[in-house]
Amino acid sequence: MKPELELKLQAWLDGELPAAEAEQARRLAAAEPEAARLAAELQAIKTALLNSEEIVAVPETREFYWSKIERQIQRESVDRPLLGPSWTERFRRWLAPLAGAAALAAVLLVALNQFRPQQTAFNQVSGMADDYTPRTFRDNPSGINFVVFQANPQPSAVSAGAQPVRTRNDGSSFLIEKE
Amino acid sequence: MSQPVHPTSRRLIAAMFLLALAFQMAAPAAPAAPAADLKLEAKLLWGANGRPDAVKYHLTDPALAATLRRNFKWTNYYEITNLAAVIPLNQSRLVRLSDRCTLSVKYLGSSLVAVDCLNQGIQISKGTNALPCIYAGTNLDDTAWFIRLRSLDDKSKK
Amino acid sequence: MPDQPENPSDVDLVRLAQEGDMRAFEELVARHRDKVYSRAWSMMRNEDEALDLSQDAWVKGWQRLGQFQGDSSFVTWMTRIVINLCLDELRRLKRKRAESLEAMEEEPGGVEGHIPDLAAPNPTEGLERAEARARINRALAQLSPEHRMALILHEFEQMEYKEIAKKMKCSVGTVMSRLFYARRHLASLLAGFRRENRE
């Protein structure tokens, strides 16, 4: 079964689908044995999890647990003196002039965009695994935009003997270097 | 009877007309309406030196291999998976390249896609790219993986 | 000092605490500490971290009491605070591994999926409730942090996909994938426990 259909069945069981799609999913589960089995399994897990959560007691006495909280509250109230108005109130004071500046900037941006050539090379990627950083560059002959996930150097790797990082013409650097 | 236009004024008018015409030609044309659907090709490749015995996949096309060799150190680039998907404007589709690798691709129009890379449901990157684009990373055994995304309507670009 | 009711409601205690009554806040902590700690523990799976984070949550709760409007119950509000702290901590700990990148090509191409075959339905059927809970707890502990988080937020906190996506700072598609994998993995683990039990 296609992954999209599997997720659709799940969304149906979770009540996340609009009526028309929910009906489609229901028919799929009724008509296809594999879909029916998957739906049954997902539903069984949902049922098993219902009211199954264990409440774990705090492994400290009431007094000890509270004493640490109280100390932390007192410590933070000393370290962070009141700054006067809350950040929301400070923000509101700046809101009108900021809003005006933002409106003007938006108008200028729209106007400027009329005269900007259409962007042809665009890469904006963020990595979610902190051991790796995405680096982007464009290979001009082919017109292909590259996103290369490079391992972040480990502390031991920056000592003598570590593989040097070369820099490309566009300023990006990468460890997957051409020999 | 109307007065004849002074030669200087005629020249001025002509110059302004030519200037306006030049400006119009220099200004970018109004962007074409984006295609309703993106016909996306997603290709998973493996980069290695030599030809390990275990590899049962064929080499990728020479033009793509040349592009990869120009930028990376591996000699051979094997095609693992090649998929096509039709993605309507402003909609997402899941593209499953392997049992562990799935992309969530949203077509933004004008050859732009928002791509989430997922490995077994865990997101390893998210971003916006112009097509064609290639994601790449190394493996522990010093081989590499590549994912090329391109529009099938623009096969001139490898 | 005005007489206080013998068993003040949470609403009364919150109001007093908002006026600066630390004893009222202490009572709230005593009433709900297990629930808040439990949520931290279910997400972190580490007693020390859960203790620290639950205590941080109470400190934050005290500092933000003025923001509590009563839209939800106090314990729900506190649970949300500890969830956010746990999510921040998990991100900081960086438990997502790059092995997910290398793993894509450890076995080029024909990778056998880690997703198990469809398991039998009713994984905890016939079990006493306590035993069922213990098995589920054991299975949850074996999920990856991201999968477990998605499952906890959806199944135990009743959050919708969009809300989970916002909390976990990912797309709705990612939430759906994580939930799907988490459920399938859980089903497989529970089926395995059942087989162990029979042997």
JSON list of C-alpha atoms in Angstrom, two decimals, chain A residues 6-8 10-12 14 16 34 37-38 40-42 44-46 48-66 68-70 72-74 76-77 80 87 128-132 149, chain C residues 22 25-27 29-30 33-35 37-39 41 47 51 54-55 58-59 62-63 91 94 96-98 101-102 118-119 122-124 133 136-137 151 154-156 160-161 169 176-177 179-180 183-184 186-187 190:
[
{"chain": "A", "resi": 6, "resn": "GLU", "atom": "CA", "xyz": [-1.43, 4.42, 4.99]},
{"chain": "A", "resi": 7, "resn": "LEU", "atom": "CA", "xyz": [-1.21, 7.90, 6.45]},
{"chain": "A", "resi": 8, "resn": "LYS", "atom": "CA", "xyz": [-4.68, 8.71, 5.19]},
{"chain": "A", "resi": 10, "resn": "GLN", "atom": "CA", "xyz": [-4.36, 6.83, 10.14]},
{"chain": "A", "resi": 11, "resn": "ALA", "atom": "CA", "xyz": [-5.65, 10.37, 9.77]},
{"chain": "A", "resi": 12, "resn": "TRP", "atom": "CA", "xyz": [-9.15, 8.98, 9.31]},
{"chain": "A", "resi": 14, "resn": "ASP", "atom": "CA", "xyz": [-7.52, 10.09, 14.30]},
{"chain": "A", "resi": 16, "resn": "GLU", "atom": "CA", "xyz": [-8.20, 14.55, 11.20]},
{"chain": "A", "resi": 34, "resn": "GLU", "atom": "CA", "xyz": [-4.70, -4.96, 3.57]},
{"chain": "A", "resi": 37, "resn": "ARG", "atom": "CA", "xyz": [-5.86, -5.05, 8.57]},
{"chain": "A", "resi": 38, "resn": "LEU", "atom": "CA", "xyz": [-3.83, -1.87, 8.90]},
{"chain": "A", "resi": 40, "resn": "ALA", "atom": "CA", "xyz": [-7.55, -2.65, 12.69]},
{"chain": "A", "resi": 41, "resn": "GLU", "atom": "CA", "xyz": [-3.98, -2.62, 13.92]},
{"chain": "A", "resi": 42, "resn": "LEU", "atom": "CA", "xyz": [-3.87, 1.15, 14.26]},
{"chain": "A", "resi": 44, "resn": "ALA", "atom": "CA", "xyz": [-6.10, -1.59, 18.38]},
{"chain": "A", "resi": 45, "resn": "ILE", "atom": "CA", "xyz": [-3.06, 0.43, 19.40]},
{"chain": "A", "resi": 46, "resn": "LYS", "atom": "CA", "xyz": [-5.21, 3.51, 19.97]},
{"chain": "A", "resi": 48, "resn": "ALA", "atom": "CA", "xyz": [-4.61, -0.09, 24.06]},
{"chain": "A", "resi": 49, "resn": "LEU", "atom": "CA", "xyz": [-3.15, 3.34, 24.76]},
{"chain": "A", "resi": 50, "resn": "LEU", "atom": "CA", "xyz": [-6.44, 4.72, 25.96]},
{"chain": "A", "resi": 51, "resn": "ASN", "atom": "CA", "xyz": [-6.29, 5.12, 29.74]},
{"chain": "A", "resi": 52, "resn": "SER", "atom": "CA", "xyz": [-3.06, 3.17, 29.79]},
{"chain": "A", "resi": 53, "resn": "GLU", "atom": "CA", "xyz": [-0.76, 5.88, 30.93]},
{"chain": "A", "resi": 54, "resn": "GLU", "atom": "CA", "xyz": [1.03, 5.15, 34.15]},
{"chain": "A", "resi": 55, "resn": "ILE", "atom": "CA", "xyz": [1.23, 8.01, 36.59]},
{"chain": "A", "resi": 56, "resn": "VAL", "atom": "CA", "xyz": [4.67, 7.85, 38.10]},
{"chain": "A", "resi": 57, "resn": "ALA", "atom": "CA", "xyz": [5.03, 9.27, 41.58]},
{"chain": "A", "resi": 58, "resn": "VAL", "atom": "CA", "xyz": [7.70, 11.82, 42.32]},
{"chain": "A", "resi": 59, "resn": "PRO", "atom": "CA", "xyz": [10.50, 9.88, 44.00]},
{"chain": "A", "resi": 60, "resn": "GLU", "atom": "CA", "xyz": [11.04, 12.56, 46.66]},
{"chain": "A", "resi": 61, "resn": "THR", "atom": "CA", "xyz": [9.15, 13.66, 49.72]},
{"chain": "A", "resi": 62, "resn": "ARG", "atom": "CA", "xyz": [6.78, 16.57, 49.44]},
{"chain": "A", "resi": 63, "resn": "GLU", "atom": "CA", "xyz": [8.95, 18.82, 51.59]},
{"chain": "A", "resi": 64, "resn": "PHE", "atom": "CA", "xyz": [12.20, 18.05, 49.79]},
{"chain": "A", "resi": 65, "resn": "TYR", "atom": "CA", "xyz": [10.66, 18.46, 46.35]},
{"chain": "A", "resi": 66, "resn": "TRP", "atom": "CA", "xyz": [9.07, 21.75, 47.31]},
{"chain": "A", "resi": 68, "resn": "LYS", "atom": "CA", "xyz": [14.14, 22.93, 45.80]},
{"chain": "A", "resi": 69, "resn": "ILE", "atom": "CA", "xyz": [11.38, 24.70, 43.91]},
{"chain": "A", "resi": 70, "resn": "GLU", "atom": "CA", "xyz": [11.08, 27.37, 46.55]},
{"chain": "A", "resi": 72, "resn": "GLN", "atom": "CA", "xyz": [14.87, 28.31, 42.81]},
{"chain": "A", "resi": 73, "resn": "ILE", "atom": "CA", "xyz": [11.98, 30.77, 42.85]},
{"chain": "A", "resi": 74, "resn": "GLN", "atom": "CA", "xyz": [13.69, 32.91, 45.46]},
{"chain": "A", "resi": 76, "resn": "GLU", "atom": "CA", "xyz": [15.47, 33.83, 40.35]},
{"chain": "A", "resi": 77, "resn": "SER", "atom": "CA", "xyz": [13.51, 36.64, 41.88]},
{"chain": "A", "resi": 80, "resn": "ARG", "atom": "CA", "xyz": [16.03, 39.03, 37.82]},
{"chain": "A", "resi": 87, "resn": "TRP", "atom": "CA", "xyz": [7.54, 43.06, 27.42]},
{"chain": "A", "resi": 128, "resn": "MET", "atom": "CA", "xyz": [17.51, 18.96, 11.91]},
{"chain": "A", "resi": 129, "resn": "ALA", "atom": "CA", "xyz": [20.34, 16.67, 12.97]},
{"chain": "A", "resi": 130, "resn": "ASP", "atom": "CA", "xyz": [22.91, 18.72, 14.80]},
{"chain": "A", "resi": 131, "resn": "ASP", "atom": "CA", "xyz": [25.78, 16.44, 13.91]},
{"chain": "A", "resi": 132, "resn": "TYR", "atom": "CA", "xyz": [25.35, 17.59, 10.33]},
{"chain": "A", "resi": 149, "resn": "PHE", "atom": "CA", "xyz": [25.13, 17.53, 4.56]},
{"chain": "C", "resi": 22, "resn": "MET", "atom": "CA", "xyz": [3.40, 30.98, 48.24]},
{"chain": "C", "resi": 25, "resn": "PHE", "atom": "CA", "xyz": [1.23, 27.57, 45.34]},
{"chain": "C", "resi": 26, "resn": "GLU", "atom": "CA", "xyz": [2.92, 24.91, 47.46]},
{"chain": "C", "resi": 27, "resn": "GLU", "atom": "CA", "xyz": [-0.45, 23.23, 47.88]},
{"chain": "C", "resi": 29, "resn": "VAL", "atom": "CA", "xyz": [2.48, 21.66, 43.71]},
{"chain": "C", "resi": 30, "resn": "ALA", "atom": "CA", "xyz": [1.62, 18.98, 46.24]},
{"chain": "C", "resi": 33, "resn": "ARG", "atom": "CA", "xyz": [3.36, 17.13, 41.24]},
{"chain": "C", "resi": 34, "resn": "ASP", "atom": "CA", "xyz": [2.92, 13.48, 40.28]},
{"chain": "C", "resi": 35, "resn": "LYS", "atom": "CA", "xyz": [1.06, 14.32, 37.10]},
{"chain": "C", "resi": 37, "resn": "TYR", "atom": "CA", "xyz": [6.54, 14.70, 36.95]},
{"chain": "C", "resi": 38, "resn": "SER", "atom": "CA", "xyz": [4.92, 11.77, 35.19]},
{"chain": "C", "resi": 39, "resn": "ARG", "atom": "CA", "xyz": [4.66, 13.69, 31.95]},
{"chain": "C", "resi": 41, "resn": "TRP", "atom": "CA", "xyz": [9.31, 11.14, 32.93]},
{"chain": "C", "resi": 47, "resn": "GLU", "atom": "CA", "xyz": [14.44, 10.13, 36.58]},
{"chain": "C", "resi": 51, "resn": "LEU", "atom": "CA", "xyz": [12.88, 15.72, 38.35]},
{"chain": "C", "resi": 54, "resn": "SER", "atom": "CA", "xyz": [9.37, 19.14, 36.48]},
{"chain": "C", "resi": 55, "resn": "GLN", "atom": "CA", "xyz": [10.84, 21.46, 39.11]},
{"chain": "C", "resi": 58, "resn": "TRP", "atom": "CA", "xyz": [6.90, 24.66, 38.63]},
{"chain": "C", "resi": 59, "resn": "VAL", "atom": "CA", "xyz": [9.29, 27.60, 38.89]},
{"chain": "C", "resi": 62, "resn": "TRP", "atom": "CA", "xyz": [5.04, 30.52, 39.51]},
{"chain": "C", "resi": 63, "resn": "GLN", "atom": "CA", "xyz": [6.68, 33.19, 37.35]},
{"chain": "C", "resi": 91, "resn": "ARG", "atom": "CA", "xyz": [16.38, 19.23, 21.20]},
{"chain": "C", "resi": 94, "resn": "LYS", "atom": "CA", "xyz": [20.32, 16.16, 20.19]},
{"chain": "C", "resi": 96, "resn": "LYS", "atom": "CA", "xyz": [18.29, 12.49, 16.67]},
{"chain": "C", "resi": 97, "resn": "ARG", "atom": "CA", "xyz": [21.27, 10.68, 15.21]},
{"chain": "C", "resi": 98, "resn": "ALA", "atom": "CA", "xyz": [23.10, 11.11, 11.94]},
{"chain": "C", "resi": 101, "resn": "LEU", "atom": "CA", "xyz": [21.81, 9.56, 7.10]},
{"chain": "C", "resi": 102, "resn": "GLU", "atom": "CA", "xyz": [24.41, 6.80, 6.87]},
{"chain": "C", "resi": 118, "resn": "LEU", "atom": "CA", "xyz": [1.27, -6.11, 10.29]},
{"chain": "C", "resi": 119, "resn": "ALA", "atom": "CA", "xyz": [0.96, -7.38, 13.82]},
{"chain": "C", "resi": 122, "resn": "ASN", "atom": "CA", "xyz": [-5.63, -6.28, 20.20]},
{"chain": "C", "resi": 123, "resn": "PRO", "atom": "CA", "xyz": [-2.11, -6.35, 21.53]},
{"chain": "C", "resi": 124, "resn": "THR", "atom": "CA", "xyz": [-3.11, -6.15, 25.17]},
{"chain": "C", "resi": 133, "resn": "ARG", "atom": "CA", "xyz": [0.05, -0.61, 31.36]},
{"chain": "C", "resi": 136, "resn": "ILE", "atom": "CA", "xyz": [2.86, -0.42, 27.10]},
{"chain": "C", "resi": 137, "resn": "ASN", "atom": "CA", "xyz": [5.26, 1.50, 29.28]},
{"chain": "C", "resi": 151, "resn": "LEU", "atom": "CA", "xyz": [2.58, 9.45, 20.43]},
{"chain": "C", "resi": 154, "resn": "HIS", "atom": "CA", "xyz": [-1.41, 12.77, 20.47]},
{"chain": "C", "resi": 155, "resn": "GLU", "atom": "CA", "xyz": [-2.62, 9.90, 22.63]},
{"chain": "C", "resi": 156, "resn": "PHE", "atom": "CA", "xyz": [-2.12, 11.28, 26.13]},
{"chain": "C", "resi": 160, "resn": "GLU", "atom": "CA", "xyz": [-4.23, 17.51, 17.01]},
{"chain": "C", "resi": 161, "resn": "TYR", "atom": "CA", "xyz": [-1.67, 17.09, 14.27]},
{"chain": "C", "resi": 169, "resn": "LYS", "atom": "CA", "xyz": [8.65, 22.41, 15.22]},
{"chain": "C", "resi": 176, "resn": "MET", "atom": "CA", "xyz": [1.81, 11.88, 10.67]},
{"chain": "C", "resi": 177, "resn": "SER", "atom": "CA", "xyz": [4.84, 9.81, 9.68]},
{"chain": "C", "resi": 179, "resn": "LEU", "atom": "CA", "xyz": [2.80, 8.67, 14.63]},
{"chain": "C", "resi": 180, "resn": "PHE", "atom": "CA", "xyz": [2.47, 5.98, 12.02]},
{"chain": "C", "resi": 183, "resn": "ARG", "atom": "CA", "xyz": [2.20, 2.92, 16.34]},
{"chain": "C", "resi": 184, "resn": "ARG", "atom": "CA", "xyz": [3.47, 0.18, 14.06]},
{"chain": "C", "resi": 186, "resn": "LEU", "atom": "CA", "xyz": [4.59, -0.30, 19.32]},
{"chain": "C", "resi": 187, "resn": "ALA", "atom": "CA", "xyz": [2.33, -2.96, 17.87]},
{"chain": "C", "resi": 190, "resn": "LEU", "atom": "CA", "xyz": [3.68, -5.62, 22.16]}
]
